[in-house]
XYZ file of C-alpha atoms in Angstrom:
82
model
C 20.391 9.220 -1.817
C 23.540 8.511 0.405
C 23.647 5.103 2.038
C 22.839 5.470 5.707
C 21.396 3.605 8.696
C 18.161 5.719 8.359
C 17.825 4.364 4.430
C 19.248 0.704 5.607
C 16.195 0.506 8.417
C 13.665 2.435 5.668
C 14.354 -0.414 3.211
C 14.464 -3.035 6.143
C 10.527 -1.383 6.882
C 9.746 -1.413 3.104
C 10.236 -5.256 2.806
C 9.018 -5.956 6.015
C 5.677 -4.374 4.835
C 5.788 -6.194 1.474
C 5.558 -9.109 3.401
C 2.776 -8.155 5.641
C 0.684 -7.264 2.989
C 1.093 -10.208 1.244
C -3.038 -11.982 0.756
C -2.956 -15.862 0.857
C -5.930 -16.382 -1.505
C -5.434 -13.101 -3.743
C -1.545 -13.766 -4.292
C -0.174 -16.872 -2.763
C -2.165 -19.270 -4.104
C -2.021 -18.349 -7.652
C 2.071 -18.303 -7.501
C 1.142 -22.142 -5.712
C 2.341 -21.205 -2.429
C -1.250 -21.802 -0.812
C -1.753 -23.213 3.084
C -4.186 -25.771 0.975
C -0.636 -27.122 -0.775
C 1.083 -29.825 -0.165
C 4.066 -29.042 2.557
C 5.381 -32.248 3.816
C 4.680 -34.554 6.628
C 4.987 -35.336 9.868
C 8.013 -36.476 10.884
C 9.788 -34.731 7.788
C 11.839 -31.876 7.838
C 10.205 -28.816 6.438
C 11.576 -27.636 2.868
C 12.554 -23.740 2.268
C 8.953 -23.281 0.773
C 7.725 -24.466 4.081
C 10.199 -22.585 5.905
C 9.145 -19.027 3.826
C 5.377 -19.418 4.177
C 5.733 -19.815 8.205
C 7.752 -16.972 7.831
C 4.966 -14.900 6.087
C 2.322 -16.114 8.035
C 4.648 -15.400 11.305
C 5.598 -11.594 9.776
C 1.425 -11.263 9.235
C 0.771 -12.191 12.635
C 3.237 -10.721 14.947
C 4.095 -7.389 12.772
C 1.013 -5.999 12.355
C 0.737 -3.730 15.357
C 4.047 -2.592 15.754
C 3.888 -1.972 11.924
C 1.419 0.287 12.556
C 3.809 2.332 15.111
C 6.980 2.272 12.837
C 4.987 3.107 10.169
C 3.870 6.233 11.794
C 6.815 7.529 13.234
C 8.767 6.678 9.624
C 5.738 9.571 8.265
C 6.165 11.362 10.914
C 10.000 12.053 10.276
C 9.931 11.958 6.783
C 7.225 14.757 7.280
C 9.560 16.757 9.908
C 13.190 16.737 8.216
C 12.691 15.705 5.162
């Protein structure tokens, strides 16, 4: 497989829906990085782990429709030229 932009945005897509699919009680929790543990507090500034799950929770959120989309047009063009 030669390095392209196509295989640069398919592994871009790949991660992206690692991260979607991550499950906060199945999977997050057990590795500790729960919404029920301790982050910080107010007034504090948030820590990377903070920083990572906002970015998981913001990825879950905002990516789900247009996952859906990119998704289907990655299939679609896989399916088409190969």
């Amino acid at each position: 497989m030669a390095f392209t932009l196509y295989a640069l945005l398919q592994a871009a897509l790949l991660v992206v829906n690692a991260i979607a699919v991550l499950h906060e009680e199945r999977f997050l929790r057990n590795v500790g990085w729960g919404t029920d543990q301790g982050i910080g507090g107010f007034g504090e500034e948030p820590g990377i782990k903070a920083q990572l799950m906002n970015l998981i929770r913001s990825v879950r959120t905002v990516m789900r429709v247009p996952l859906i989309a990119v998704n289907s047009i990655t299939i679609v063009l896989l399916l088409l030229f190969g």
